[in-house]
XYZ file of N, CA and C in Angstrom:
678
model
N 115.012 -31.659 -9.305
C 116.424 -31.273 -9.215
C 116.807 -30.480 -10.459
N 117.437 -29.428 -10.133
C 117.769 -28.704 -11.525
C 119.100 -29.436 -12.005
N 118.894 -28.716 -13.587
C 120.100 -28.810 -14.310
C 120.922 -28.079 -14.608
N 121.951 -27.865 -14.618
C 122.740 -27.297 -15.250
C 123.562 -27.415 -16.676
N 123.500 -26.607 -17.979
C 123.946 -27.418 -18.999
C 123.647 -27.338 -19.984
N 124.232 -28.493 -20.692
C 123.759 -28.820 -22.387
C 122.995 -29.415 -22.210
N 122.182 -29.524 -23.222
C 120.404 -30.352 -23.410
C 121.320 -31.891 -23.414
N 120.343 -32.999 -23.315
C 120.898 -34.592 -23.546
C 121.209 -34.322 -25.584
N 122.235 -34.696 -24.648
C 123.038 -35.244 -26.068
C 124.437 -33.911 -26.800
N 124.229 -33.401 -25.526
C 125.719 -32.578 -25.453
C 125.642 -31.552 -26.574
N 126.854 -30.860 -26.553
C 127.341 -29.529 -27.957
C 128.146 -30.579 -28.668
N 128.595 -29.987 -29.684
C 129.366 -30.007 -30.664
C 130.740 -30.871 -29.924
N 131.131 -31.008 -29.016
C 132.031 -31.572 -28.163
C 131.343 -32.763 -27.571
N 130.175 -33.081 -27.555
C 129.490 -34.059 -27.194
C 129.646 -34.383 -25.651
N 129.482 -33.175 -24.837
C 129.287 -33.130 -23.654
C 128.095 -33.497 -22.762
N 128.088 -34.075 -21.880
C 127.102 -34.602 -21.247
C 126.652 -33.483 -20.139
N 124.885 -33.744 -19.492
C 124.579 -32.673 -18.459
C 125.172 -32.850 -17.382
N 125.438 -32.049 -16.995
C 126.006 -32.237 -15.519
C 125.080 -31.519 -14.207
N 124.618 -32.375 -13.255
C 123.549 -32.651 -13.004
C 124.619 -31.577 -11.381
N 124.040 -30.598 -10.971
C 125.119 -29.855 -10.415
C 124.650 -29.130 -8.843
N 123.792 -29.654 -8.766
C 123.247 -28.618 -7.416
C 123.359 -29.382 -6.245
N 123.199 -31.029 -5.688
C 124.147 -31.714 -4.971
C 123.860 -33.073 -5.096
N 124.952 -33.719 -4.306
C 125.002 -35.353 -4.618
C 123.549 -35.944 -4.620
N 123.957 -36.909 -5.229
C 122.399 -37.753 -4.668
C 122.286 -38.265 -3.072
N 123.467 -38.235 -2.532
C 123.324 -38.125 -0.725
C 122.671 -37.198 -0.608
N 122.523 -35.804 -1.555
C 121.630 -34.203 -1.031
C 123.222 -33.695 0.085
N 123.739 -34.375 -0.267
C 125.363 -33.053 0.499
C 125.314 -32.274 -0.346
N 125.550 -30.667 -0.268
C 125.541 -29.785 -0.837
C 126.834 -29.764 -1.551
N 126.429 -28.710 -2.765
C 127.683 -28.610 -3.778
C 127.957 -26.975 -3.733
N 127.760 -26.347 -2.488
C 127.505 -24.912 -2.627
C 128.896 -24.355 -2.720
N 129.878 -25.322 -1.964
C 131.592 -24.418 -2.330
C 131.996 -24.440 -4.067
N 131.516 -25.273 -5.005
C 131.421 -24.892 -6.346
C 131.221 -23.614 -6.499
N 129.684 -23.444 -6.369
C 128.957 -22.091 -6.456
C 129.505 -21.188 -5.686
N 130.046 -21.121 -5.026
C 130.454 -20.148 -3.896
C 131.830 -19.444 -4.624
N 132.937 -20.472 -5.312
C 133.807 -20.131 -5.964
C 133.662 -19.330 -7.330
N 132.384 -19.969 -8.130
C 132.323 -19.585 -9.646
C 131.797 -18.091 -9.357
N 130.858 -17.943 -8.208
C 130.539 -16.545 -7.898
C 131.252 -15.337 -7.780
N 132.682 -15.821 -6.642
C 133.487 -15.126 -6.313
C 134.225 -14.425 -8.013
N 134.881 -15.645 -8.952
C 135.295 -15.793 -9.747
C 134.995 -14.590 -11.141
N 133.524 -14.747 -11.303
C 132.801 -14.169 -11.754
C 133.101 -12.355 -11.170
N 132.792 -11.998 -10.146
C 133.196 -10.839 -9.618
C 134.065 -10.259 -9.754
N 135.012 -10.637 -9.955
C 136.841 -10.569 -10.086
C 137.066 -10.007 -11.438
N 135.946 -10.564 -12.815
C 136.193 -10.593 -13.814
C 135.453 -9.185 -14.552
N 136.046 -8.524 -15.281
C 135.779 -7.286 -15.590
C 135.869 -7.298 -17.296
N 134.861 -6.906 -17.323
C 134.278 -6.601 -18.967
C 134.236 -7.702 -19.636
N 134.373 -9.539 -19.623
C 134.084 -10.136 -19.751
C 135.507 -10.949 -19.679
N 136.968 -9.912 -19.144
C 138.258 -10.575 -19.482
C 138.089 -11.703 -18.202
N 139.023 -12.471 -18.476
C 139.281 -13.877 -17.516
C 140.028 -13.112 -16.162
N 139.811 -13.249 -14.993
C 140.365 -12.882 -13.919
C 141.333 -12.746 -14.040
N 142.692 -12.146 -13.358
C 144.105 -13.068 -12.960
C 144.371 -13.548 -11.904
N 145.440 -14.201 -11.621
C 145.356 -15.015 -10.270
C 146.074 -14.138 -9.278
N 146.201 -13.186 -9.723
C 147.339 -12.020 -8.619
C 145.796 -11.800 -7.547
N 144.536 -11.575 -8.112
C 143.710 -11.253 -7.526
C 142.487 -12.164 -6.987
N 143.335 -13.350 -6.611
C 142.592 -14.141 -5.795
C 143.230 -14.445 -4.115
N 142.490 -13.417 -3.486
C 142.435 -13.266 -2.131
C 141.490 -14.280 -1.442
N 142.647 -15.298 -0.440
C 142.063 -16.561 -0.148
C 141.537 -15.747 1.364
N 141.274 -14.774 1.915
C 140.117 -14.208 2.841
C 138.925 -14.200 2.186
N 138.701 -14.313 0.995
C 136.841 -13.368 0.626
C 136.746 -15.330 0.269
N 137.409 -16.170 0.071
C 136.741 -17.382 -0.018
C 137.350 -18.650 1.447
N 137.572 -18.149 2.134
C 138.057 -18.618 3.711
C 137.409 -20.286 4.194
N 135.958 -20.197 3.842
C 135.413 -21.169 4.066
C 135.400 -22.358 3.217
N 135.849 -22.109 1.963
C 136.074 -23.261 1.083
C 137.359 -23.566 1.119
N 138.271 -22.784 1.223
C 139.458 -23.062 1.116
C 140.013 -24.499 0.865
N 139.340 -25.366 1.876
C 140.021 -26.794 2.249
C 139.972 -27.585 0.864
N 139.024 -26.955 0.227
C 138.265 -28.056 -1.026
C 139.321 -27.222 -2.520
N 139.864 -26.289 -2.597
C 140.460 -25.579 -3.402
C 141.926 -25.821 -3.834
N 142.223 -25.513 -5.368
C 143.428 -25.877 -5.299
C 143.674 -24.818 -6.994
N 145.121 -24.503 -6.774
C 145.430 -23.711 -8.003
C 146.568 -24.003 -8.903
N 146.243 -24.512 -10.356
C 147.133 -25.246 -11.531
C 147.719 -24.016 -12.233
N 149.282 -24.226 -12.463
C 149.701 -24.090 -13.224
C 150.269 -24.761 -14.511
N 149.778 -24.121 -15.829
C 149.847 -24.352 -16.958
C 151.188 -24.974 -17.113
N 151.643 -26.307 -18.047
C 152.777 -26.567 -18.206
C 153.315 -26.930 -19.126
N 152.153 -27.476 -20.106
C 152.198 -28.195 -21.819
C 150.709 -27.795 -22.075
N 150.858 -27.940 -23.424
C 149.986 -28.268 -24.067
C 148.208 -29.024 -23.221
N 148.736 -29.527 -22.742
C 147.596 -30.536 -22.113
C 148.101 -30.931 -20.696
N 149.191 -30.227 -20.260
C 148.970 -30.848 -18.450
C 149.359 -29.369 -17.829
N 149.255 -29.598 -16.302
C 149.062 -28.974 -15.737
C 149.626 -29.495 -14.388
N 149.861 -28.684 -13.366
C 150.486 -28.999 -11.838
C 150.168 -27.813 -11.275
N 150.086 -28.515 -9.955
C 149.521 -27.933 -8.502
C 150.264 -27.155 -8.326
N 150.058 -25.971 -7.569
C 150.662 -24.956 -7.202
C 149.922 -24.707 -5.498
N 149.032 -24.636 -5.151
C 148.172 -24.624 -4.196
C 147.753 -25.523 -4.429
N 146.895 -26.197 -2.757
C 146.284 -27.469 -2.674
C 146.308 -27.465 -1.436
N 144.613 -27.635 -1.308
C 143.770 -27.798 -0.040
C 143.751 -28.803 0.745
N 143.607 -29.145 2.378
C 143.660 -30.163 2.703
C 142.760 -31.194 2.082
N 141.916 -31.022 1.922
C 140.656 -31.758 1.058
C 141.948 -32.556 0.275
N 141.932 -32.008 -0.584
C 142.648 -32.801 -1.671
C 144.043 -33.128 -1.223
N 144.664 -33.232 -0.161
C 146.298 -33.870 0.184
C 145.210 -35.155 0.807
N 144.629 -34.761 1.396
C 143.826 -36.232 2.380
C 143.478 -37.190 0.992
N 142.393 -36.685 -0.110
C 142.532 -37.815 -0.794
C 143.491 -38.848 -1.236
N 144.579 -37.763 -2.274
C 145.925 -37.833 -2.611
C 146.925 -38.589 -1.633
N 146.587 -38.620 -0.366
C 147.613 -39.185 0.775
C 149.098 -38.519 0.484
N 149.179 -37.305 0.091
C 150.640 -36.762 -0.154
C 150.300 -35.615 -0.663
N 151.102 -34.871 -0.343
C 151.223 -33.444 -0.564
C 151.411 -33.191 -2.115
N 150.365 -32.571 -2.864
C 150.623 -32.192 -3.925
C 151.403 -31.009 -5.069
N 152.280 -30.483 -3.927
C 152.681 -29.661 -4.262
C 153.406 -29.741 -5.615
N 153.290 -29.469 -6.403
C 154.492 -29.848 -8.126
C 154.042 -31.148 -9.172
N 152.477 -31.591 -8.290
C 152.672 -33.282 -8.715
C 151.510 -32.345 -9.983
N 151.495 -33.211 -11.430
C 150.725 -33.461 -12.177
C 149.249 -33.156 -11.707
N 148.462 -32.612 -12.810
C 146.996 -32.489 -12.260
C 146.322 -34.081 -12.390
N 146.966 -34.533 -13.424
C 146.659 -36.319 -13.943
C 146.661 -36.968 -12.525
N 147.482 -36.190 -11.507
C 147.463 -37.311 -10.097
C 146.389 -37.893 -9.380
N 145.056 -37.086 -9.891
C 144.273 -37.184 -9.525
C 143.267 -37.603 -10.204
N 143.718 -38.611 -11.478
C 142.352 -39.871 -11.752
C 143.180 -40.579 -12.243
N 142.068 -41.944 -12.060
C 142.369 -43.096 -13.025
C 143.330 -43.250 -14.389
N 143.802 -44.538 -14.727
C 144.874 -44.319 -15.849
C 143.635 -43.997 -17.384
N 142.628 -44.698 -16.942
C 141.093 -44.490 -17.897
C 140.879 -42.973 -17.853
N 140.960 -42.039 -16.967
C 140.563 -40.777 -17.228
C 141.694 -39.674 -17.692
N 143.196 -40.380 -17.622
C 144.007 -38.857 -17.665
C 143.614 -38.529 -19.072
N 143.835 -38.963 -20.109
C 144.002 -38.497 -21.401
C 142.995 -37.394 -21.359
N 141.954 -37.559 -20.589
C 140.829 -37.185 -21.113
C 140.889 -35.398 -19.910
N 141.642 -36.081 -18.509
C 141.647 -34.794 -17.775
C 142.472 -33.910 -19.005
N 143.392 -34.269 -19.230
C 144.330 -33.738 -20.105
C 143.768 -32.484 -21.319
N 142.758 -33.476 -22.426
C 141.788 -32.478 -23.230
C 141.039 -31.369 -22.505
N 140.670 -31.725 -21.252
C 139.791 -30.543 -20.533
C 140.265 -29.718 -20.242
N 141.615 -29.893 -19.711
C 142.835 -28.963 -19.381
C 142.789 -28.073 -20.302
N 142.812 -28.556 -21.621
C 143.404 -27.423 -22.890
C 141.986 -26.791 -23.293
N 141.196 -27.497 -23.551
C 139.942 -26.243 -23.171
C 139.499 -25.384 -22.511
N 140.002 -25.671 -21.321
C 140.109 -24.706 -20.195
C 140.954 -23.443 -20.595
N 141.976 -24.052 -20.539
C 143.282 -22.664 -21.087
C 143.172 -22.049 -22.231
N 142.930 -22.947 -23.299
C 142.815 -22.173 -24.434
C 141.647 -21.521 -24.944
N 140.424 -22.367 -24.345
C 139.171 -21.508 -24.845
C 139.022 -19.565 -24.484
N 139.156 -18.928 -23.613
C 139.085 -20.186 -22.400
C 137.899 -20.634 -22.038
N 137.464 -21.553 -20.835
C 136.608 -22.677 -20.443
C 136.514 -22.445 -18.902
N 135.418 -22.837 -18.767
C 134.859 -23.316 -17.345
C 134.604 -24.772 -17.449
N 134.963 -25.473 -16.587
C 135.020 -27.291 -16.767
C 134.318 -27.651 -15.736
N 133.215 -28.210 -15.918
C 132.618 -29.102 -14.583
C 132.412 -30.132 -14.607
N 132.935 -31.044 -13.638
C 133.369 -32.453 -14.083
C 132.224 -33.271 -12.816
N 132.222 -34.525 -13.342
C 131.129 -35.042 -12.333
C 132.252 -36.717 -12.407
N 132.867 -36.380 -10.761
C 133.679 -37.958 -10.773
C 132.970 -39.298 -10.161
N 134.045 -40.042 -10.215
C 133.841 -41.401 -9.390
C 134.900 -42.015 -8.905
N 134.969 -42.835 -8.020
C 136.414 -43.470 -7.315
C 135.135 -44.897 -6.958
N 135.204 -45.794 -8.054
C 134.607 -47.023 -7.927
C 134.414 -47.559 -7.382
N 133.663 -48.428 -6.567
C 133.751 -49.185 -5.492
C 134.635 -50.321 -5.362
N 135.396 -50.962 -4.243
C 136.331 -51.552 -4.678
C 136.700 -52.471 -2.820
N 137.324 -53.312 -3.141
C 137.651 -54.172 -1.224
C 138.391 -52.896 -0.700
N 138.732 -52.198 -1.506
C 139.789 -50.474 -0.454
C 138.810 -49.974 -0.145
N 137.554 -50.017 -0.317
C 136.605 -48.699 -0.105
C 135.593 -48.958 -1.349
N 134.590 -47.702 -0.559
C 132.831 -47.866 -1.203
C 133.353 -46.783 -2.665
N 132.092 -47.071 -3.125
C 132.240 -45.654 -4.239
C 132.322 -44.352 -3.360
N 132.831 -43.703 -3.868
C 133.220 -41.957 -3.889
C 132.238 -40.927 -5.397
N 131.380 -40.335 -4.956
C 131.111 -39.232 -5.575
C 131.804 -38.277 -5.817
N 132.327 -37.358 -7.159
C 133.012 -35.667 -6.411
C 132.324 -35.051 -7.512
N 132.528 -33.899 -7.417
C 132.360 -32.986 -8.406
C 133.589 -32.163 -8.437
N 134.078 -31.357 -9.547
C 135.308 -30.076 -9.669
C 134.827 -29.080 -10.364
N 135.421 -28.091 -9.862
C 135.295 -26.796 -10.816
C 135.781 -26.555 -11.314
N 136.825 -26.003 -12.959
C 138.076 -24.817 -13.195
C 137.537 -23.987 -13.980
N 138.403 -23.122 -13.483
C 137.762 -21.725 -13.874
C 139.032 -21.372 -13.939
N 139.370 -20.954 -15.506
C 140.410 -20.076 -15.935
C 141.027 -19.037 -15.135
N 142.245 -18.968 -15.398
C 142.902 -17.638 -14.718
C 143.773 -16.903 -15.131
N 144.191 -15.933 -15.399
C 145.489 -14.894 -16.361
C 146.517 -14.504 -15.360
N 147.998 -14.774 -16.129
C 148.646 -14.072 -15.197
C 149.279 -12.641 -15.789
N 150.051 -12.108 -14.620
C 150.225 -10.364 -15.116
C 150.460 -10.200 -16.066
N 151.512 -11.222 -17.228
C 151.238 -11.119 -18.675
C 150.223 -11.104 -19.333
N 149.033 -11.611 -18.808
C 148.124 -11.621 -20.322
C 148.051 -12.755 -20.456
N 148.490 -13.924 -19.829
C 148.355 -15.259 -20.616
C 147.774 -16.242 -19.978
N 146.710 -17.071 -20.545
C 145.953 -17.803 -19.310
C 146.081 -18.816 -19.313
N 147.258 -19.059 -18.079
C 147.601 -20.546 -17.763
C 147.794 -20.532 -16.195
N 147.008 -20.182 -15.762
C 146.430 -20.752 -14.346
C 144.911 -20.869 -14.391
N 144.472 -21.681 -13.524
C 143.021 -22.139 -13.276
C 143.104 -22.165 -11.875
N 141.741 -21.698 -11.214
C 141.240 -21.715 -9.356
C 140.472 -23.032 -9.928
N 140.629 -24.217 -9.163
C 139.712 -25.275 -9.058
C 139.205 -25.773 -7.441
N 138.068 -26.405 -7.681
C 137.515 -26.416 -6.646
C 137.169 -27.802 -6.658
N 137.333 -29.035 -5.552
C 137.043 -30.354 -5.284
C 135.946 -30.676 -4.366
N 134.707 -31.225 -4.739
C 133.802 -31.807 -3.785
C 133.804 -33.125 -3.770
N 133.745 -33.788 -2.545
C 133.291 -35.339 -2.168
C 132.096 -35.588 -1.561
N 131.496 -36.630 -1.696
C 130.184 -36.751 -0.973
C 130.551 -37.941 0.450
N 131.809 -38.056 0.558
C 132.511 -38.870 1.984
C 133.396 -37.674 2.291
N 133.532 -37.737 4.129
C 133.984 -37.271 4.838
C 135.542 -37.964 5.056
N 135.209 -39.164 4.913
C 136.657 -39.699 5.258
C 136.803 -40.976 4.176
N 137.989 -41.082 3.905
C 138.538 -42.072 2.950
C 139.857 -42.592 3.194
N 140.062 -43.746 2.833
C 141.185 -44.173 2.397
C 142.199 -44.197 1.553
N 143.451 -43.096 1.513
C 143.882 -42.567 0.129
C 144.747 -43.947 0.379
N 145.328 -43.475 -1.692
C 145.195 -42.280 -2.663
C 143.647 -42.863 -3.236
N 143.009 -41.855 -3.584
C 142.152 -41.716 -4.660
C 142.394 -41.544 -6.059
N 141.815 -42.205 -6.462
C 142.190 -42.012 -8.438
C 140.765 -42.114 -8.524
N 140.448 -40.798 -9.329
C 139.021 -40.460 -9.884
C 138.578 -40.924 -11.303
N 137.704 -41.711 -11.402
C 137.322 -41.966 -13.030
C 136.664 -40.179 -13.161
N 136.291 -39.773 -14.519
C 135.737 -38.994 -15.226
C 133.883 -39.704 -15.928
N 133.019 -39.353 -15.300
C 131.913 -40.367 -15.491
C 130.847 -39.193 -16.361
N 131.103 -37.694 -16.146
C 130.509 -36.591 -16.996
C 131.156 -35.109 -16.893
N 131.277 -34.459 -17.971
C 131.521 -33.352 -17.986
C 130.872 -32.282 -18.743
N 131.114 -30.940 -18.525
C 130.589 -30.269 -18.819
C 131.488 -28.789 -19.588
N 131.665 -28.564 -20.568
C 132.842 -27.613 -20.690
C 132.363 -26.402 -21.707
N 132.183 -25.406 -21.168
C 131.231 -24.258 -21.508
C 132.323 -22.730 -21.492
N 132.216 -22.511 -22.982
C 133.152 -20.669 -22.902
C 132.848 -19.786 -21.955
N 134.059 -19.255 -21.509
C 133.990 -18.035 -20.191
C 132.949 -17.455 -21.044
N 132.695 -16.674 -22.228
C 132.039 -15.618 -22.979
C 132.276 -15.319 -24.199
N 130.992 -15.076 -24.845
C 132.271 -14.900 -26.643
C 132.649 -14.016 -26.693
N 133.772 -14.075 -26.851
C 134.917 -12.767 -27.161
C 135.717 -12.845 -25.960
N 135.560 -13.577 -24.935
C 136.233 -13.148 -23.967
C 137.804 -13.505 -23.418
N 138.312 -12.348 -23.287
C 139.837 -12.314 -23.625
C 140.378 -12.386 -21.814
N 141.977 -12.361 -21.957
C 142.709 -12.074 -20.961
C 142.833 -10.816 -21.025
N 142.657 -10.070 -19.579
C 143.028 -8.880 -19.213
C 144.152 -8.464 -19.508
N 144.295 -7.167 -19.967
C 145.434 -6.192 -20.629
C 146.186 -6.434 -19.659
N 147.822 -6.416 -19.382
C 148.758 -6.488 -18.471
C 148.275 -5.061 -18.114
N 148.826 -5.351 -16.742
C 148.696 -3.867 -15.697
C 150.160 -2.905 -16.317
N 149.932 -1.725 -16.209
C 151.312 -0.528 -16.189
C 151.930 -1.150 -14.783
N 153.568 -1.090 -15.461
C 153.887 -1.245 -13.839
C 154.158 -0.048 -13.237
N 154.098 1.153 -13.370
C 154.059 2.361 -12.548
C 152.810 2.260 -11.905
N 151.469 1.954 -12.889
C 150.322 2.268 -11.990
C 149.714 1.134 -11.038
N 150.245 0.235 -11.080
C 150.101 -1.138 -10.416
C 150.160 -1.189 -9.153
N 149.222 -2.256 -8.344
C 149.838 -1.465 -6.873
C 150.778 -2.602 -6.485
N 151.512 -2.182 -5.484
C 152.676 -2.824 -5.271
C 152.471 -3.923 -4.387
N 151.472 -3.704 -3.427
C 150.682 -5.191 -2.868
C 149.104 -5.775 -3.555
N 149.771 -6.746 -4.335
C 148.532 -7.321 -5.104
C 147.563 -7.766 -3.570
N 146.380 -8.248 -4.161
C 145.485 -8.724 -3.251
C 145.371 -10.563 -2.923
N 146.533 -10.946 -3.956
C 145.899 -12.189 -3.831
C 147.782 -13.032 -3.940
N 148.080 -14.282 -3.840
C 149.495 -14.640 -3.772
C 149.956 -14.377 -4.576
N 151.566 -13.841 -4.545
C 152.418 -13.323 -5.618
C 153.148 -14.241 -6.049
N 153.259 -14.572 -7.596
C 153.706 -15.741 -7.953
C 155.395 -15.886 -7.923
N 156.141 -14.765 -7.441
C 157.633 -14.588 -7.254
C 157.616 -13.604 -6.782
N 158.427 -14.179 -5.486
C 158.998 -13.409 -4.746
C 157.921 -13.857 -3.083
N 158.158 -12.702 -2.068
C 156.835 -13.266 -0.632
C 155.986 -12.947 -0.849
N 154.887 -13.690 -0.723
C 153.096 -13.381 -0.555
C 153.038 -12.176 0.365
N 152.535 -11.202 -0.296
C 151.894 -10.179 0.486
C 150.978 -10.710 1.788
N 150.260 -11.568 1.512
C 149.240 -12.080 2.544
C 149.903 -13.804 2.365
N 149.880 -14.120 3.787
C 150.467 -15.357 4.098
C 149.467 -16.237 4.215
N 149.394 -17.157 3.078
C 148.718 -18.670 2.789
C 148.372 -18.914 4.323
N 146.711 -19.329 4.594
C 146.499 -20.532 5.946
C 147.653 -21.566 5.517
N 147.915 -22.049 6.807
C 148.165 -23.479 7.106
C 147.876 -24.638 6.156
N 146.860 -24.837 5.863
C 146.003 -25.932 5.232
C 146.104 -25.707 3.623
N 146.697 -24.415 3.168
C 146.932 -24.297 1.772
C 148.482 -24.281 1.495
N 149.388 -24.958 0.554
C 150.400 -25.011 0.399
C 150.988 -24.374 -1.248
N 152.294 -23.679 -0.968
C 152.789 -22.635 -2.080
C 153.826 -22.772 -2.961
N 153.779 -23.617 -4.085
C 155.273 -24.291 -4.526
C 155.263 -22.912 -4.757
N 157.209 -22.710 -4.439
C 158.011 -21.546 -4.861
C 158.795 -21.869 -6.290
């Protein structure tokens, strides 16, 4: 099984490997990869994407597992998009709720630090969860992705994240422990994209507009705090 990662015994942050290609069920982890790919493409000369230009057609098939944070402090963050995947865990619509909604009272502090590495490095975060075994239910495997994002200012406080489970069906809410992570620089040097001219800009971005109507109208299964 490959690795992905820091050698044992982590960087300077004392990060652990994160063991990334799929569960130990062997369910695939390919909507990760499928996202960091897309992600990667988007990104030009080594700047961090923005989120104007994430067109939920070129990633259609993951969708369900996807969800998109906006920056709010220092260290938290809230949903803005959110996949059915993740309302089914959650048992409630996440629209506005905290990114913390989604682990254990043992893991927020810690979602929290990843958060700000993410934004401020910026960072790619790959997290390796757990939802314990318990009389509600068996253990839960997941994995997440975030992957930084810029908005038309220049400033990077959105992230595209991506949620895997190794169960099909559960009993929400889920609260995820944090059991390994992995938190690695977009690139050295690598900045937020120059704001666009607004003369030369085009007037239908490709991907949801953060004010005002979406040029392209969200599926069903993805939801848009205004």
């Amino acid at each position: 099984m490959r690795r992905t990662g820091l050698p044992p015994g982590g960087g300077p942050d004392n990060d652990k490997v994160v063991v990334l290609d799929r569960f130990c069920s062997g369910r695939s982890l390919s909507p990760l990869r499928q996202a960091e790919a897309y992600w990667l493409a988007l990104s030009e000369n080594g700047a961090v994407p923005r989120r104007s230009r994430i067109d939920p057609r070129a990633i259609g098939n993951i969708l369900g597992h996807c969800f998109i944070l906006q920056r709010i402090e220092r260290r938290s963050a809230r949903f803005r998009l959110a996949g059915d995947r993740l309302t089914e865990l959650a048992g409630m619509d996440l629209r506005g709720t905290p990114f913390s909604a989604l682990f254990g009272s043992a893991s927020r502090a810690e979602s929290g630090a990843i958060l700000h590495r993410v934004f401020s490095g910026p960072s790619i975060a790959e997290l390796r969860l757990d939802r314990p075994a318990s009389p509600q239910g068996r253990l839960i495997e997941a994995r997440m992705l975030l992957l930084p994002l810029a908005t038309d200012a220049g400033d990077v406080a959105r992230a595209l994240g991506v949620l895997v489970t190794d169960a099909d069906r559960v009993r929400p809410p889920v609260h995820f422990d944090i059991s390994n992570k992995l938190v690695r620089p977009v690139a050295r040097g690598a900045v937020a994209p120059t704001p666009p001219d607004p003369k030369s800009a085009p007037q239908t971005p490709a991907g949801f507009a953060e004010d005002g109507p979406s040029p392209l109208s969200p599926p069903p299964y993805l939801r848009l705090v205004k």
